[in-house]
mmCIF file of C-alpha atoms in Angstrom:
data_model
loop_
_atom_site.group_PDB
_atom_site.id
_atom_site.type_symbol
_atom_site.label_atom_id
_atom_site.label_comp_id
_atom_site.label_asym_id
_atom_site.label_seq_id
_atom_site.Cartn_x
_atom_site.Cartn_y
_atom_site.Cartn_z
ATOM 1 C CA MET A 141 -86.520 5.894 9.625
ATOM 2 C CA SER A 142 -84.901 5.728 13.022
ATOM 3 C CA LEU A 143 -81.441 5.394 11.376
ATOM 4 C CA LEU A 144 -81.952 8.588 9.364
ATOM 5 C CA LYS A 145 -82.969 10.437 12.526
ATOM 6 C CA ASN A 146 -79.791 9.314 14.305
ATOM 7 C CA VAL A 147 -77.583 10.533 11.432
ATOM 8 C CA LEU A 148 -79.330 13.909 11.301
ATOM 9 C CA ARG A 149 -79.078 14.268 15.084
ATOM 10 C CA LYS A 150 -75.309 13.477 14.978
ATOM 11 C CA ASN A 151 -74.639 15.995 12.200
ATOM 12 C CA SER A 152 -76.643 18.593 14.072
ATOM 13 C CA ALA A 153 -74.575 18.000 17.230
ATOM 14 C CA THR A 154 -71.295 18.280 15.291
ATOM 15 C CA THR A 155 -72.377 21.489 13.635
ATOM 16 C CA SER A 156 -73.468 22.996 16.940
ATOM 17 C CA SER A 157 -70.159 21.969 18.578
ATOM 18 C CA ASP A 158 -68.152 23.577 15.758
ATOM 19 C CA ALA A 159 -70.096 26.808 16.045
ATOM 20 C CA PRO A 160 -68.238 29.576 17.880
ATOM 21 C CA PRO A 161 -69.459 30.368 21.365
ATOM 22 C CA PRO A 162 -71.685 33.414 21.737
ATOM 23 C CA GLY A 163 -70.317 36.731 22.875
ATOM 24 C CA LEU A 164 -67.137 36.713 20.774
ATOM 25 C CA SER A 165 -66.030 39.700 18.773
ATOM 26 C CA PRO A 166 -65.906 39.450 14.954
ATOM 27 C CA GLU A 167 -62.034 39.304 15.001
ATOM 28 C CA SER A 168 -62.076 36.426 17.506
ATOM 29 C CA ARG A 169 -64.676 34.537 15.495
ATOM 30 C CA GLU A 170 -62.567 34.900 12.312
ATOM 31 C CA SER A 171 -59.363 33.708 14.066
ATOM 32 C CA LEU A 172 -61.149 30.676 15.543
ATOM 33 C CA LEU A 173 -62.612 29.807 12.149
ATOM 34 C CA MET A 174 -59.192 30.034 10.410
ATOM 35 C CA ALA A 175 -57.627 27.773 13.057
ATOM 36 C CA LYS A 176 -60.307 25.138 12.534
ATOM 37 C CA MET A 177 -59.885 25.295 8.759
ATOM 38 C CA LYS A 178 -56.086 24.891 9.090
ATOM 39 C CA LYS A 179 -56.570 21.903 11.407
ATOM 40 C CA SER A 180 -58.935 20.311 8.924
ATOM 41 C CA ALA A 181 -56.446 20.879 6.038
ATOM 42 C CA ASP A 182 -53.616 19.276 8.051
ATOM 43 C CA ALA A 183 -55.811 16.253 8.747
ATOM 44 C CA ILE A 184 -56.574 15.891 5.038
ATOM 45 C CA SER A 185 -52.877 16.171 4.120
ATOM 46 C CA LEU A 186 -51.993 13.519 6.719
ATOM 47 C CA ARG A 187 -54.502 11.109 5.220
ATOM 48 C CA SER A 188 -53.356 11.816 1.646
ATOM 49 C CA ALA A 189 -49.612 11.430 2.468
ATOM 50 C CA GLY A 190 -49.989 8.189 4.390
ATOM 51 C CA GLY A 191 -49.284 9.687 7.786
ATOM 52 C CA VAL A 192 -46.677 12.351 6.830
ATOM 53 C CA SER A 193 -47.881 15.888 6.246
ATOM 54 C CA ILE A 194 -46.619 18.085 3.421
ATOM 55 C CA ARG A 195 -45.625 20.738 5.950
ATOM 56 C CA SER A 196 -43.421 18.256 7.853
ATOM 57 C CA VAL A 197 -41.738 17.178 4.609
ATOM 58 C CA LEU A 198 -41.007 20.782 3.685
ATOM 59 C CA SER A 199 -39.634 21.405 7.170
ATOM 60 C CA ILE A 200 -37.220 18.453 6.853
ATOM 61 C CA ALA A 201 -36.099 19.639 3.418
ATOM 62 C CA GLU A 202 -35.411 23.123 4.756
ATOM 63 C CA SER A 203 -33.376 21.691 7.645
ATOM 64 C CA VAL A 204 -31.258 19.534 5.329
ATOM 65 C CA SER A 205 -30.708 22.459 2.986
ATOM 66 C CA SER A 206 -29.628 24.670 5.870
ATOM 67 C CA PHE A 207 -27.212 22.008 7.168
ATOM 68 C CA THR A 208 -25.576 21.451 3.772
ATOM 69 C CA SER A 209 -25.245 25.187 3.243
ATOM 70 C CA GLN A 210 -23.370 25.571 6.529
ATOM 71 C CA LEU A 211 -21.199 22.515 5.869
ATOM 72 C CA PHE A 212 -20.205 23.193 2.273
ATOM 73 C CA GLY A 213 -20.228 26.967 2.192
ATOM 74 C CA GLY A 214 -23.583 27.392 0.554
ATOM 75 C CA GLN A 215 -22.805 25.139 -2.437
ATOM 76 C CA ARG A 216 -25.248 22.442 -3.260
ATOM 77 C CA VAL A 217 -23.665 19.004 -3.519
ATOM 78 C CA PRO A 218 -24.923 17.136 -6.564
ATOM 79 C CA LYS A 219 -26.094 13.599 -6.114
ATOM 80 C CA ARG A 220 -23.577 11.053 -7.375
ATOM 81 C CA ARG A 221 -25.027 8.320 -9.505
ATOM 82 C CA ARG A 222 -21.839 6.184 -9.430
ATOM 83 C CA PRO A 223 -18.733 6.131 -7.200
ATOM 84 C CA GLU A 224 -15.717 8.105 -8.300
ATOM 85 C CA ILE A 225 -12.593 6.270 -9.452
ATOM 86 C CA SER A 226 -10.010 6.292 -6.676
ATOM 87 C CA ARG A 227 -6.766 8.140 -7.484
ATOM 88 C CA LEU A 228 -5.009 7.009 -4.321
ATOM 89 C CA GLY A 229 -1.427 6.050 -5.080
ATOM 90 C CA VAL A 230 -1.576 7.005 -8.766
ATOM 91 C CA PRO A 231 1.822 8.512 -9.679
ATOM 92 C CA THR A 232 2.570 11.525 -11.849
ATOM 93 C CA TRP A 233 3.920 10.563 -15.262
ATOM 94 C CA TYR A 234 6.826 12.226 -17.079
ATOM 95 C CA ASN A 235 8.197 11.980 -20.583
ATOM 96 C CA LYS A 236 11.735 11.325 -19.338
ATOM 97 C CA ASP A 237 14.014 11.767 -16.317
ATOM 98 C CA PRO A 238 11.355 11.482 -13.588
ATOM 99 C CA PRO A 239 12.179 13.094 -10.224
ATOM 100 C CA PRO A 240 12.558 11.061 -7.028
ATOM 101 C CA PRO A 241 9.319 9.562 -5.750
ATOM 102 C CA PRO A 242 7.248 11.397 -3.143
ATOM 103 C CA GLU A 243 7.053 10.197 0.412
ATOM 104 C CA MET A 244 4.416 7.615 1.268
ATOM 105 C CA PRO A 245 1.433 8.996 3.209
ATOM 106 C CA GLY A 246 2.017 8.554 6.904
ATOM 107 C CA THR A 247 5.801 8.198 6.586
ATOM 108 C CA GLU A 248 8.615 10.563 7.401
ATOM 109 C CA LYS A 249 11.708 11.208 5.305
ATOM 110 C CA ILE A 250 14.878 9.888 6.928
ATOM 111 C CA ASP A 251 18.113 11.392 5.618
ATOM 112 C CA LEU A 252 20.953 8.970 6.260
ATOM 113 C CA SER A 253 23.519 10.567 3.973
ATOM 114 C CA GLY A 254 26.849 10.601 5.755
ATOM 115 C CA GLU A 255 25.522 8.657 8.736
ATOM 116 C CA PRO A 256 27.582 5.651 9.890
ATOM 117 C CA TYR A 257 26.093 2.196 9.906
ATOM 118 C CA THR A 258 24.752 1.013 13.238
ATOM 119 C CA ALA A 259 24.723 -2.778 12.829
ATOM 120 C CA ALA A 260 26.493 -5.646 11.062
ATOM 121 C CA HIS A 261 24.970 -9.057 10.378
ATOM 122 C CA ALA A 262 27.069 -12.061 9.330
ATOM 123 C CA TYR A 263 25.835 -15.239 7.617
ATOM 124 C CA SER A 264 28.063 -18.276 6.992
ATOM 125 C CA PHE A 265 27.491 -20.979 4.368
ATOM 126 C CA ARG A 266 28.882 -24.417 3.639
ATOM 127 C CA ALA A 267 29.464 -25.970 0.275
ATOM 128 C CA PHE A 268 26.764 -28.005 -1.414
ATOM 129 C CA ALA A 269 26.178 -31.555 -0.077
ATOM 130 C CA VAL A 270 28.735 -31.546 2.745
ATOM 131 C CA GLY A 271 28.331 -32.586 6.349
ATOM 132 C CA ASP A 272 28.098 -30.391 9.409
ATOM 133 C CA ASP A 273 31.651 -31.335 10.336
ATOM 134 C CA VAL A 274 32.938 -29.352 7.353
ATOM 135 C CA PRO A 275 33.400 -25.683 8.327
ATOM 136 C CA PRO A 276 31.743 -22.946 6.225
ATOM 137 C CA TYR A 277 33.981 -21.467 3.560
ATOM 138 C CA CYS A 278 31.880 -18.390 2.665
ATOM 139 C CA THR A 279 30.624 -15.636 4.959
ATOM 140 C CA VAL A 280 28.514 -12.608 4.015
ATOM 141 C CA VAL A 281 28.577 -9.488 6.212
ATOM 142 C CA LEU A 282 25.867 -6.854 5.739
ATOM 143 C CA TYR A 283 26.136 -3.343 7.203
ATOM 144 C CA SER A 284 22.864 -1.513 7.742
ATOM 145 C CA TYR A 285 20.950 1.046 9.835
ATOM 146 C CA ALA A 286 19.256 -1.520 12.035
ATOM 147 C CA GLU A 287 19.142 -1.055 15.784
ATOM 148 C CA PRO A 288 21.862 -2.820 17.750
ATOM 149 C CA GLY A 289 20.679 -6.317 18.563
ATOM 150 C CA ALA A 290 18.200 -6.489 15.648
ATOM 151 C CA LEU A 291 17.763 -9.874 13.980
ATOM 152 C CA HIS A 292 17.760 -8.538 10.408
ATOM 153 C CA PRO A 293 19.402 -5.675 8.492
ATOM 154 C CA ARG A 294 17.397 -2.537 7.776
ATOM 155 C CA TYR A 295 17.669 -0.227 4.787
ATOM 156 C CA TYR A 296 15.804 2.842 3.549
ATOM 157 C CA ASP A 297 15.096 4.419 0.174
ATOM 158 C CA ASP A 298 18.030 6.081 -1.568
ATOM 159 C CA THR A 299 20.528 4.062 0.480
ATOM 160 C CA LYS A 300 23.124 1.526 -0.618
ATOM 161 C CA VAL A 301 23.564 -2.046 0.466
ATOM 162 C CA ARG A 302 27.147 -2.366 1.657
ATOM 163 C CA GLY A 303 28.882 -5.483 2.867
ATOM 164 C CA GLU A 304 31.610 -8.030 2.372
ATOM 165 C CA VAL A 305 31.910 -11.552 1.041
ATOM 166 C CA ARG A 306 34.655 -13.466 2.818
ATOM 167 C CA ILE A 307 35.943 -16.723 1.337
ATOM 168 C CA ARG A 308 38.467 -19.109 2.854
ATOM 169 C CA LEU A 309 39.355 -22.161 0.759
ATOM 170 C CA ALA A 310 40.924 -25.223 2.393
ATOM 171 C CA LYS A 311 42.025 -26.612 -0.978
ATOM 172 C CA THR A 312 42.158 -25.624 -4.611
ATOM 173 C CA ASP A 313 38.682 -24.856 -5.906
ATOM 174 C CA PRO A 314 37.739 -24.310 -9.585
ATOM 175 C CA ILE A 315 35.718 -21.151 -8.811
ATOM 176 C CA THR A 316 35.114 -18.992 -11.886
ATOM 177 C CA SER A 317 33.106 -16.067 -10.456
ATOM 178 C CA VAL A 318 31.677 -14.566 -7.281
ATOM 179 C CA ASP A 319 28.519 -12.442 -7.612
ATOM 180 C CA VAL A 320 26.114 -10.663 -5.273
ATOM 181 C CA TRP A 321 22.484 -9.774 -6.029
ATOM 182 C CA CYS A 322 20.000 -7.481 -4.318
ATOM 183 C CA ILE A 323 16.473 -8.563 -5.188
ATOM 184 C CA ALA A 324 13.013 -7.391 -4.114
ATOM 185 C CA LYS A 325 9.911 -9.388 -5.014
ATOM 186 C CA ALA A 326 6.178 -9.098 -4.464
ATOM 187 C CA SER A 327 4.117 -12.249 -4.857
ATOM 188 C CA SER A 328 0.730 -13.679 -3.891
ATOM 189 C CA VAL A 329 -1.328 -16.808 -4.355
ATOM 190 C CA PHE A 330 -2.759 -15.289 -7.544
ATOM 191 C CA ASN A 331 0.583 -14.334 -9.092
ATOM 192 C CA VAL A 332 3.659 -16.152 -7.834
ATOM 193 C CA ASN A 333 6.113 -15.691 -10.704
ATOM 194 C CA ARG A 334 6.102 -11.907 -10.983
ATOM 195 C CA ASP A 335 9.095 -9.934 -12.170
ATOM 196 C CA PRO A 336 11.225 -8.617 -9.285
ATOM 197 C CA LEU A 337 10.818 -5.027 -8.175
ATOM 198 C CA ILE A 338 14.596 -4.702 -7.838
ATOM 199 C CA ASN A 339 17.256 -6.795 -9.493
ATOM 200 C CA SER A 340 20.655 -5.200 -8.817
ATOM 201 C CA HIS A 341 23.904 -7.084 -9.392
ATOM 202 C CA ALA A 342 27.591 -6.730 -8.512
ATOM 203 C CA ASN A 343 30.383 -8.982 -9.802
ATOM 204 C CA LEU A 344 33.046 -9.291 -7.079
ATOM 205 C CA TRP A 345 35.487 -11.560 -8.849
ATOM 206 C CA SER A 346 35.750 -13.546 -12.080
ATOM 207 C CA ARG A 347 38.522 -15.698 -13.422
ATOM 208 C CA ASP A 348 38.342 -14.068 -16.830
ATOM 209 C CA GLY A 349 37.990 -10.526 -15.520
ATOM 210 C CA ASN A 350 40.615 -7.927 -14.621
ATOM 211 C CA HIS A 351 40.692 -8.543 -10.860
ATOM 212 C CA GLY A 352 44.406 -9.239 -10.467
ATOM 213 C CA LEU A 353 43.935 -12.935 -9.646
ATOM 214 C CA SER A 354 43.657 -15.759 -12.156
ATOM 215 C CA LYS A 355 42.517 -18.118 -9.393
ATOM 216 C CA LEU A 356 41.643 -17.856 -5.735
ATOM 217 C CA PRO A 357 44.427 -18.802 -3.305
ATOM 218 C CA THR A 358 43.952 -21.261 -0.459
ATOM 219 C CA GLN A 359 44.522 -21.149 3.302
ATOM 220 C CA GLN A 360 43.799 -17.451 3.605
ATOM 221 C CA THR A 361 40.719 -15.297 4.042
ATOM 222 C CA LEU A 362 39.786 -13.319 0.949
ATOM 223 C CA VAL A 363 37.609 -10.238 1.514
ATOM 224 C CA PHE A 364 35.487 -8.868 -1.355
ATOM 225 C CA PRO A 365 33.715 -5.606 -0.396
ATOM 226 C CA PHE A 366 30.637 -4.610 -2.365
ATOM 227 C CA GLU A 367 28.217 -1.712 -2.632
ATOM 228 C CA ILE A 368 24.894 -2.049 -4.419
ATOM 229 C CA PRO A 369 22.732 1.067 -4.915
ATOM 230 C CA VAL A 370 19.025 0.543 -4.377
ATOM 231 C CA PHE A 371 17.196 2.932 -6.669
ATOM 232 C CA PRO A 372 13.461 3.586 -6.431
ATOM 233 C CA LYS A 373 11.488 1.524 -8.881
ATOM 234 C CA SER A 374 10.937 3.030 -12.335
ATOM 235 C CA ILE A 375 7.638 2.267 -14.029
ATOM 236 C CA LYS A 376 6.907 2.775 -17.706
ATOM 237 C CA GLU A 377 3.539 3.417 -19.297
ATOM 238 C CA GLN A 378 3.499 2.484 -22.955
ATOM 239 C CA LYS A 379 1.145 4.480 -25.158
ATOM 240 C CA GLN A 380 0.584 4.508 -28.885
ATOM 241 C CA ASP A 381 3.034 7.296 -29.669
ATOM 242 C CA SER A 382 5.061 7.759 -26.449
ATOM 243 C CA THR A 383 6.374 6.122 -23.306
ATOM 244 C CA ASN A 384 5.840 7.800 -19.947
ATOM 245 C CA VAL A 385 8.080 7.134 -16.964
ATOM 246 C CA THR A 386 7.655 7.667 -13.238
ATOM 247 C CA ARG A 387 9.225 6.577 -9.966
ATOM 248 C CA VAL A 388 7.443 5.102 -6.981
ATOM 249 C CA PRO A 389 8.758 4.561 -3.437
ATOM 250 C CA LEU A 390 9.830 1.090 -2.425
ATOM 251 C CA PRO A 391 7.369 -0.711 -0.130
ATOM 252 C CA PRO A 392 8.566 -2.147 3.186
ATOM 253 C CA SER A 393 8.915 -5.859 3.844
ATOM 254 C CA PHE A 394 5.491 -7.284 4.541
ATOM 255 C CA ARG A 395 3.714 -10.626 4.778
ATOM 256 C CA PHE A 396 -0.010 -11.316 4.979
ATOM 257 C CA THR A 397 -1.497 -14.777 5.432
ATOM 258 C CA GLU A 398 -4.956 -16.064 6.188
ATOM 259 C CA VAL A 399 -5.951 -19.720 6.322
ATOM 260 C CA GLY A 400 -7.963 -20.724 3.293
ATOM 261 C CA ALA A 401 -7.884 -17.283 1.686
ATOM 262 C CA PHE A 402 -5.503 -14.709 0.242
ATOM 263 C CA SER A 403 -1.817 -14.656 1.138
ATOM 264 C CA GLY A 404 1.073 -12.611 -0.192
ATOM 265 C CA ASP A 405 4.342 -10.984 0.747
ATOM 266 C CA ILE A 406 6.906 -8.354 -0.180
ATOM 267 C CA LYS A 407 10.459 -9.396 0.623
ATOM 268 C CA TYR A 408 14.016 -8.263 0.019
ATOM 269 C CA TYR A 409 16.997 -10.567 -0.001
ATOM 270 C CA ILE A 410 20.672 -10.727 -0.859
ATOM 271 C CA GLY A 411 21.757 -13.541 -3.139
ATOM 272 C CA ILE A 412 25.316 -14.932 -3.332
ATOM 273 C CA ASN A 413 26.344 -16.977 -6.364
ATOM 274 C CA ILE A 414 29.628 -18.846 -6.635
ATOM 275 C CA LYS A 415 30.123 -20.548 -9.987
ATOM 276 C CA ARG A 416 32.618 -23.300 -10.802
ATOM 277 C CA SER A 417 34.013 -24.930 -13.945
ATOM 278 C CA GLY A 418 34.241 -28.638 -14.708
ATOM 279 C CA MET A 419 31.732 -31.395 -15.394
ATOM 280 C CA LEU A 420 31.725 -32.740 -11.827
ATOM 281 C CA SER A 421 31.645 -29.315 -10.218
ATOM 282 C CA HIS A 422 28.522 -27.585 -8.918
ATOM 283 C CA ASP A 423 27.594 -24.002 -8.169
ATOM 284 C CA ASP A 424 26.653 -22.620 -4.780
ATOM 285 C CA GLU A 425 23.714 -20.253 -4.339
ATOM 286 C CA TRP A 426 22.457 -18.786 -1.078
ATOM 287 C CA ASN A 427 19.837 -16.209 -0.169
ATOM 288 C CA VAL A 428 19.820 -13.937 2.882
ATOM 289 C CA HIS A 429 16.285 -12.688 3.634
#
């Protein structure tokens, strides 16, 4: 019985405390009552939403909507369910005769037409299986646009590799041909034997060709100039009823290595091949990276 009295006394005190004070006008009483009802509704919504009121959620939604409208010009951005396929680096395909490739992002076009070369690099080679006391008989000179004092030649797209092969024979040599190659390759630990990006060739002399010499003379320096154009790489896309062609810019020399993980490189080099006839003869092959 005493417990029931305590509950009734508590409810009576709460009711009396919620009652408006005396002496208020009817408008003031109505405003005070509406404020208490609103406070009670907010408390109920807080309990039902687990601590977040419906009004606060609507306020956040309105703020986000206002921000996106200002950022995207009033257009609503749809939610993406999956990432878009990247089109970075995808070339434009043509049926035939593709135009020159566009410039790489972040690079600047350098027009070297008519400009003189700024550097010359020479590389000398000995015959196969001879000692260091035997002097080299073949020298390759490469002219390029490298800075004076640079360790390696430098070339750009749409340029030509120019140089000379100089041969001086101390005795009669059964050489049948002298060739120069310009090769570019991209390889990695996952794919080592890929086809070269560039495989340009120039025959400087052959015994059976129309070069004015049936054999190379001795005791004099023979100079064979060469010029190899380096064209941008052409790529073909084979379809069921057609073949599309495009051109892409040549990548620069690059090497990436990491211990125990991926490694790969892109390199350009000049190859010199000197072939000989006879069973006991051997060919000479050198690469200039």
